Coordinates of C-alpha atoms and ligand atoms in Angstrom, one line a residue:
M7 CA -13.7 15.6 9.4
K8 CA -15.5 14.6 6.3
I9 CA -13.3 12.3 4.2
L10 CA -13.8 10.6 0.8
V11 CA -11.8 7.3 0.7
V12 CA -11.3 6.3 -2.8
G13 CA -10.5 2.6 -3.0
G14 CA -11.8 2.2 0.7
A15 CA -13.2 -1.2 0.0
G16 CA -9.8 -2.5 -0.9
Y17 CA -7.2 -4.4 1.3
I18 CA -5.3 -1.3 2.6
G19 CA -8.2 1.1 2.1
S20 CA -10.5 -0.9 4.4
H21 CA -7.8 -0.7 7.2
V22 CA -7.5 3.1 6.7
V23 CA -11.2 3.5 6.8
R24 CA -11.4 1.5 10.1
E25 CA -8.7 3.8 11.6
L26 CA -10.6 6.9 10.5
L27 CA -13.9 5.7 11.8
D28 CA -12.3 4.7 15.2
T29 CA -10.9 8.3 15.5
G30 CA -14.3 9.9 14.9
N31 CA -14.3 10.8 11.3
N32 CA -17.2 10.9 8.8
I33 CA -16.2 8.6 6.0
T34 CA -17.6 7.9 2.6
V35 CA -16.0 5.0 0.6
F36 CA -15.9 5.3 -3.2
D37 CA -15.0 2.1 -4.9
N38 CA -15.8 0.2 -8.1
F39 CA -15.1 -3.3 -6.4
S40 CA -12.5 -4.2 -9.1
S41 CA -10.3 -5.5 -6.3
G42 CA -12.1 -4.3 -3.3
S43 CA -15.2 -6.1 -1.8
K44 CA -18.6 -5.4 -0.3
T45 CA -17.5 -7.3 2.8
N46 CA -14.9 -4.7 3.5
L47 CA -17.5 -1.9 4.0
F48 CA -18.4 -0.9 7.6
S49 CA -21.9 0.0 8.6
E50 CA -20.8 3.4 10.1
S51 CA -19.4 4.7 6.7
N52 CA -21.3 5.8 3.6
F53 CA -20.7 4.2 0.3
I54 CA -20.7 5.3 -3.3
K55 CA -20.2 2.9 -6.2
G56 CA -18.3 4.6 -8.9
D57 CA -15.3 4.6 -11.3
I58 CA -12.4 7.0 -11.1
L59 CA -12.1 6.7 -14.9
N60 CA -15.6 8.2 -15.1
Y61 CA -14.9 11.9 -14.5
S62 CA -18.5 12.7 -13.5
D63 CA -18.7 9.8 -11.0
I64 CA -15.8 11.2 -9.0
S65 CA -16.5 14.9 -9.5
K66 CA -20.1 14.3 -8.2
A67 CA -19.0 12.1 -5.3
A68 CA -16.4 14.6 -4.2
A69 CA -18.8 17.5 -3.3
G70 CA -18.8 18.5 0.3
Y71 CA -15.7 16.9 1.7
N72 CA -12.6 18.3 3.5
A73 CA -10.2 15.7 2.2
I74 CA -9.7 12.8 -0.1
I75 CA -7.6 9.7 0.6
H76 CA -6.8 8.0 -2.7
L77 CA -5.9 4.2 -2.6
A78 CA -7.4 3.1 -5.9
A79 CA -4.7 1.6 -8.1
F80 CA -3.4 -1.5 -9.8
K81 CA -0.3 -2.6 -7.8
A82 CA 1.2 -5.7 -9.4
A83 CA 4.5 -4.7 -10.5
G84 CA 5.2 -7.7 -12.8
E85 CA 1.8 -7.2 -14.6
S86 CA 2.5 -3.6 -15.2
M87 CA 5.5 -4.6 -17.4
I88 CA 3.3 -6.7 -19.5
A89 CA 0.1 -4.4 -19.6
P90 CA 1.5 -0.9 -19.1
E91 CA -1.7 0.4 -21.0
K92 CA -3.9 -0.7 -18.1
Y93 CA -1.6 1.0 -15.5
S94 CA -1.5 4.2 -17.4
V95 CA -5.2 4.5 -17.6
N96 CA -6.1 3.5 -14.1
N97 CA -3.1 4.8 -12.1
I98 CA -2.4 8.0 -14.1
T99 CA -5.7 9.0 -15.8
G100 CA -7.8 7.8 -12.9
T101 CA -5.7 9.8 -10.4
I102 CA -5.8 12.9 -12.6
N103 CA -9.6 12.8 -12.6
I104 CA -9.5 12.5 -8.8
L105 CA -7.1 15.5 -8.5
N106 CA -9.2 17.5 -10.9
A107 CA -12.5 16.5 -9.1
A108 CA -10.8 17.7 -5.8
L109 CA -10.0 21.0 -7.2
E110 CA -13.3 21.5 -8.8
N111 CA -14.9 20.9 -5.5
G112 CA -12.6 23.1 -3.4
I113 CA -10.9 20.2 -1.8
K114 CA -7.3 21.2 -1.1
N115 CA -6.0 18.1 0.9
I116 CA -5.3 14.7 -0.4
V117 CA -3.5 11.7 0.7
F118 CA -1.9 9.6 -2.0
S119 CA -0.8 5.9 -1.9
S120 CA 2.6 5.9 -3.4
S121 CA 5.2 3.2 -3.2
A122 CA 8.9 2.3 -2.4
A123 CA 8.8 1.2 -6.1
V124 CA 9.6 4.8 -7.1
Y125 CA 13.2 4.3 -5.9
G126 CA 14.0 1.3 -8.1
E127 CA 17.2 -0.6 -7.4
P128 CA 18.5 0.8 -4.1
E129 CA 21.8 2.6 -4.3
Y130 CA 22.0 2.4 -0.6
T131 CA 20.0 1.0 2.3
P132 CA 18.1 2.1 4.4
V133 CA 16.3 4.1 1.7
D134 CA 15.4 7.4 2.7
E135 CA 13.3 9.9 0.9
K136 CA 16.4 11.7 -0.5
H137 CA 17.2 8.5 -2.4
P138 CA 17.2 8.9 -6.1
V139 CA 14.0 7.9 -7.8
N140 CA 14.4 5.6 -10.8
P141 CA 11.6 3.1 -10.9
K142 CA 12.4 -0.3 -12.3
N143 CA 8.9 -1.3 -13.3
Y144 CA 5.9 0.6 -14.9
Y145 CA 3.9 0.5 -11.7
G146 CA 6.5 2.5 -9.8
F147 CA 6.6 4.9 -12.8
T148 CA 2.8 5.6 -12.6
K149 CA 3.3 6.4 -8.8
L150 CA 6.2 8.8 -9.5
E151 CA 4.3 10.5 -12.3
I152 CA 1.5 11.3 -9.8
E153 CA 4.0 12.6 -7.3
R154 CA 5.2 15.0 -10.1
I155 CA 1.9 16.2 -11.1
M156 CA 0.9 16.8 -7.5
T157 CA 4.0 19.0 -7.0
W158 CA 2.7 21.2 -9.8
Y159 CA -0.8 21.2 -8.4
D160 CA 0.5 22.3 -5.1
K161 CA 2.5 25.2 -6.8
L162 CA -0.3 26.3 -9.2
K163 CA -3.4 25.5 -7.3
G164 CA -2.6 25.3 -3.6
L165 CA -3.2 21.5 -3.5
R166 CA -1.7 20.0 -0.3
Y167 CA -0.8 16.5 -0.6
A168 CA 0.8 13.6 1.4
S169 CA 2.5 11.2 -0.8
L170 CA 3.0 8.1 1.2
R171 CA 5.8 5.7 -0.1
Y172 CA 4.7 2.3 1.3
F173 CA 7.2 -0.5 1.6
N174 CA 5.7 -4.0 1.6
A175 CA 2.2 -3.7 2.9
A176 CA 1.2 -7.0 4.9
G177 CA -0.9 -8.3 7.7
Y178 CA -4.6 -8.0 8.8
D179 CA -6.4 -6.0 11.3
I180 CA -5.1 -6.8 14.7
N181 CA -8.6 -6.9 16.1
G182 CA -9.9 -9.2 13.4
R183 CA -12.5 -6.8 12.1
I184 CA -11.4 -7.2 8.4
M185 CA -11.6 -10.7 7.1
S186 CA -11.8 -10.4 3.2
L187 CA -9.1 -11.9 1.2
E188 CA -7.5 -9.9 -1.6
K189 CA -8.6 -11.1 -5.0
N190 CA -5.6 -13.0 -6.7
P191 CA -3.0 -12.0 -4.3
A192 CA 0.6 -12.0 -5.8
N193 CA 2.7 -10.9 -2.8
L194 CA 4.7 -13.3 -0.7
I195 CA 2.9 -13.4 2.6
P196 CA -0.6 -14.2 1.0
I197 CA 1.1 -16.9 -1.1
V198 CA 2.7 -18.4 1.9
M199 CA -0.6 -18.3 3.8
E200 CA -2.4 -20.0 0.8
T201 CA 0.2 -22.7 1.0
A202 CA -0.2 -23.1 4.6
A203 CA -4.0 -23.3 4.1
G204 CA -3.7 -26.1 1.5
K205 CA -4.9 -23.9 -1.5
R206 CA -1.4 -24.4 -3.0
K207 CA 0.7 -27.5 -2.9
E208 CA 4.0 -25.5 -2.7
L209 CA 5.4 -22.1 -3.1
Q210 CA 8.3 -20.9 -5.1
I211 CA 11.2 -18.8 -3.5
F212 CA 12.5 -16.7 -6.3
G213 CA 16.2 -16.8 -5.9
G214 CA 18.5 -18.4 -3.2
D215 CA 21.8 -16.9 -4.4
Y216 CA 21.4 -13.2 -3.4
D217 CA 24.0 -11.4 -1.5
T218 CA 22.0 -11.6 1.8
P219 CA 22.8 -13.8 4.8
D220 CA 20.5 -16.6 3.8
G221 CA 20.6 -15.9 0.1
T222 CA 17.0 -14.9 -0.2
C223 CA 15.6 -11.4 -0.8
I224 CA 15.1 -9.1 2.2
R225 CA 12.1 -6.7 2.4
D226 CA 10.6 -4.2 4.8
Y227 CA 7.1 -5.5 5.8
I228 CA 4.9 -2.9 7.1
H229 CA 1.7 -3.8 8.7
V230 CA -1.6 -2.4 7.4
N231 CA -2.7 -1.1 10.8
D232 CA 0.5 0.8 11.0
L233 CA -0.1 2.2 7.5
A234 CA -3.6 3.2 8.4
V235 CA -2.3 5.2 11.4
G236 CA 0.2 6.9 9.0
H237 CA -2.6 8.0 6.7
R238 CA -4.5 9.6 9.6
L239 CA -1.4 11.5 10.9
A240 CA -0.3 12.5 7.5
L241 CA -3.7 14.1 6.7
D242 CA -3.8 16.0 10.1
Y243 CA -0.2 17.3 9.3
I244 CA -0.8 18.7 5.8
I245 CA -4.0 20.3 7.0
K246 CA -2.5 21.8 10.2
Q247 CA 0.8 22.8 8.5
D248 CA -0.7 23.8 5.2
K249 CA 2.2 22.0 3.5
S250 CA 2.7 18.9 1.3
I251 CA 4.9 16.1 2.3
T252 CA 6.5 12.9 0.8
V253 CA 7.2 10.2 3.4
N254 CA 8.3 6.7 3.6
L255 CA 6.2 4.3 5.6
G256 CA 8.2 1.3 6.5
S257 CA 9.3 -0.7 9.4
E258 CA 13.0 -0.1 9.1
T259 CA 13.4 -3.9 9.6
G260 CA 14.5 -6.4 6.9
L261 CA 13.0 -9.9 6.8
S262 CA 14.3 -12.5 4.3
V263 CA 11.8 -14.7 2.2
L264 CA 13.0 -17.7 4.3
E265 CA 12.6 -15.8 7.5
I266 CA 8.9 -15.2 6.6
I267 CA 8.4 -18.8 5.6
E268 CA 10.0 -20.1 8.9
T269 CA 7.9 -17.8 11.0
A270 CA 4.9 -19.0 9.1
R271 CA 5.7 -22.6 9.7
K272 CA 6.0 -22.0 13.4
I273 CA 2.8 -20.1 13.7
T274 CA 0.6 -22.1 11.5
G275 CA 2.0 -25.5 12.5
K276 CA 1.9 -26.4 8.7
K277 CA 4.7 -27.8 6.7
I278 CA 4.6 -25.1 3.9
N279 CA 6.6 -26.7 1.0
A280 CA 8.9 -24.2 -0.7
N281 CA 11.3 -24.6 -3.5
I282 CA 14.1 -22.4 -4.5
V283 CA 13.7 -21.5 -8.2
K284 CA 15.5 -18.9 -10.4
R285 CA 15.3 -15.1 -9.6
R286 CA 12.4 -13.1 -10.5
E287 CA 13.3 -10.3 -12.9
G288 CA 13.5 -6.9 -11.2
D289 CA 13.9 -7.9 -7.7
P290 CA 16.5 -5.9 -5.6
A291 CA 18.3 -8.1 -3.1
T292 CA 17.5 -5.9 -0.2
L293 CA 15.0 -3.1 0.3
V294 CA 14.6 -1.5 3.8
S295 CA 13.3 1.9 4.6
S296 CA 14.5 4.7 6.7
A297 CA 11.3 5.9 8.4
K298 CA 13.1 8.7 10.2
K299 CA 11.3 11.5 8.4
A300 CA 7.9 10.0 9.3
L301 CA 9.0 9.8 13.1
E302 CA 10.3 13.5 12.9
I303 CA 7.4 15.1 11.2
L304 CA 4.4 12.9 11.9
E305 CA 5.7 11.1 15.3
W306 CA 4.7 7.9 13.3
K307 CA 6.6 4.6 13.7
S308 CA 5.5 1.0 13.1
T309 CA 4.3 -1.0 16.0
Y310 CA 2.8 -4.1 14.5
S311 CA 5.3 -5.0 11.8
D312 CA 7.2 -7.7 13.5
A313 CA 7.1 -11.0 11.7
S314 CA 5.1 -12.8 14.3
T315 CA 2.3 -10.2 14.2
L316 CA 2.4 -10.0 10.4
I317 CA 2.0 -13.7 10.1
T318 CA -0.5 -14.3 13.1
T319 CA -3.0 -11.6 11.8
S320 CA -2.7 -13.0 8.2
W321 CA -3.2 -16.5 9.3
N322 CA -6.3 -15.5 11.4
V323 CA -7.9 -14.7 8.0
Y324 CA -6.4 -17.3 5.6
R325 CA -7.0 -20.2 8.0
R326 CA -10.8 -19.8 7.6
Q327 CA -10.6 -20.1 3.9
K328 CA -11.2 -23.1 1.9
Ligands
UFG432 N1 8.6 -13.9 -3.4 C1 8.8 -15.2 -3.6 N2 7.9 -16.1 -4.0 C2 6.6 -15.7 -4.3 C3 6.4 -14.3 -4.1 C4 7.4 -13.4 -3.7 O1 10.0 -15.6 -3.4 O2 5.7 -16.5 -4.7 C5 9.7 -12.9 -3.1 C6 10.0 -11.9 -4.1 O3 11.0 -12.4 -5.0 C7 10.5 -10.8 -3.1 C8 9.7 -11.0 -1.9 O4 9.3 -12.3 -1.9 O5 11.9 -11.0 -3.0 C9 8.6 -10.0 -1.8 O6 7.9 -10.0 -3.0 P1 6.5 -9.4 -3.2 O7 5.9 -9.8 -4.5 O8 5.6 -9.7 -2.0 O9 6.7 -7.8 -3.0 P2 7.8 -6.9 -3.7 O10 8.9 -6.5 -2.9 O11 8.0 -7.4 -5.2 O12 6.9 -5.5 -4.0 C10 6.0 -5.1 -3.0 C11 4.6 -4.6 -3.7 C12 4.9 -3.4 -4.6 C13 5.6 -2.4 -3.8 C14 6.9 -2.9 -3.1 C15 7.4 -1.9 -2.3 O13 4.0 -5.5 -4.3 O14 3.7 -2.9 -5.1 O15 6.5 -4.1 -2.3 O16 8.5 -2.3 -1.4 F1 6.0 -1.4 -4.7

């Protein structure tokens, strides 16, 4: 299949591209390198440098493809509360450009990177797709807005979409084929890795008094190779079934901040200094997925998302960095 992967030079995008190349697809990456990097491109794929905010870039690039996978977005929830304008433009306007370019070019299938952030503070866990959506940060709101627009485009224009609600994406390619670090990572595992590598003196644990067994927040970490397989299966599904879907991609397993740090200490053999500080605003105590729907309709479930694989594959990349 001929697939345009928008944001394919990024952290998750490059893993998705690798999976699609490994399964025999013809891939073109479209990226502006704002957070992606050249070193994430593979020789077997084509590349177009362009910006989703420039409609003519994306409408020209989209000619001749069967499907688009769209992963180009800003994703720092905290930043989105300080700079919502930036998130409106890139995540909403940019995606509308992609959707319109798809329709203009007769492309009816799109896979969209959504987020568990659409749910907001969980009313119950595990969180399934029927859980009310009520984002707590502007980033999650941008993802939900796009889901709503896609629902209309499905009805009005026959666009078939797979909206994939990722939980906490983490880890690196299990075969070590993707080695570029994310630029300015803000997530827990990269920060733990930078501390282990000596790039940071210590890390801060945001809150030790949550209502969880060890007092630190529990998250559902999903390995990027698992996410990548989910994209491939979701695209097959919407094409074969001619039907749009919204599905969680999570591991259904909760790991606390302390469990991540402890696993990292064991695997890296480094001390990893960590201090408990006050809670970070907007953090739910526990966020764990139900991934039953993905199992039922896509026959997808996570296989690489245990703490040890997440940390080992991350350390494999971070230990090389100075
Ligand atoms: N944390 C720390 N110290 C740090 C960084 C994080 O204690 O230096 C804690 C956070 O407080 C939280 C946990 O580690 O309890 C995970 O935090 P992340 O920032 O890595 O991830 P979030 O759960 O806040 O959000 C991530 C993505 C979002 C996505 C969400 C979906 O960043 O884009 O997962 O579950 F929407």
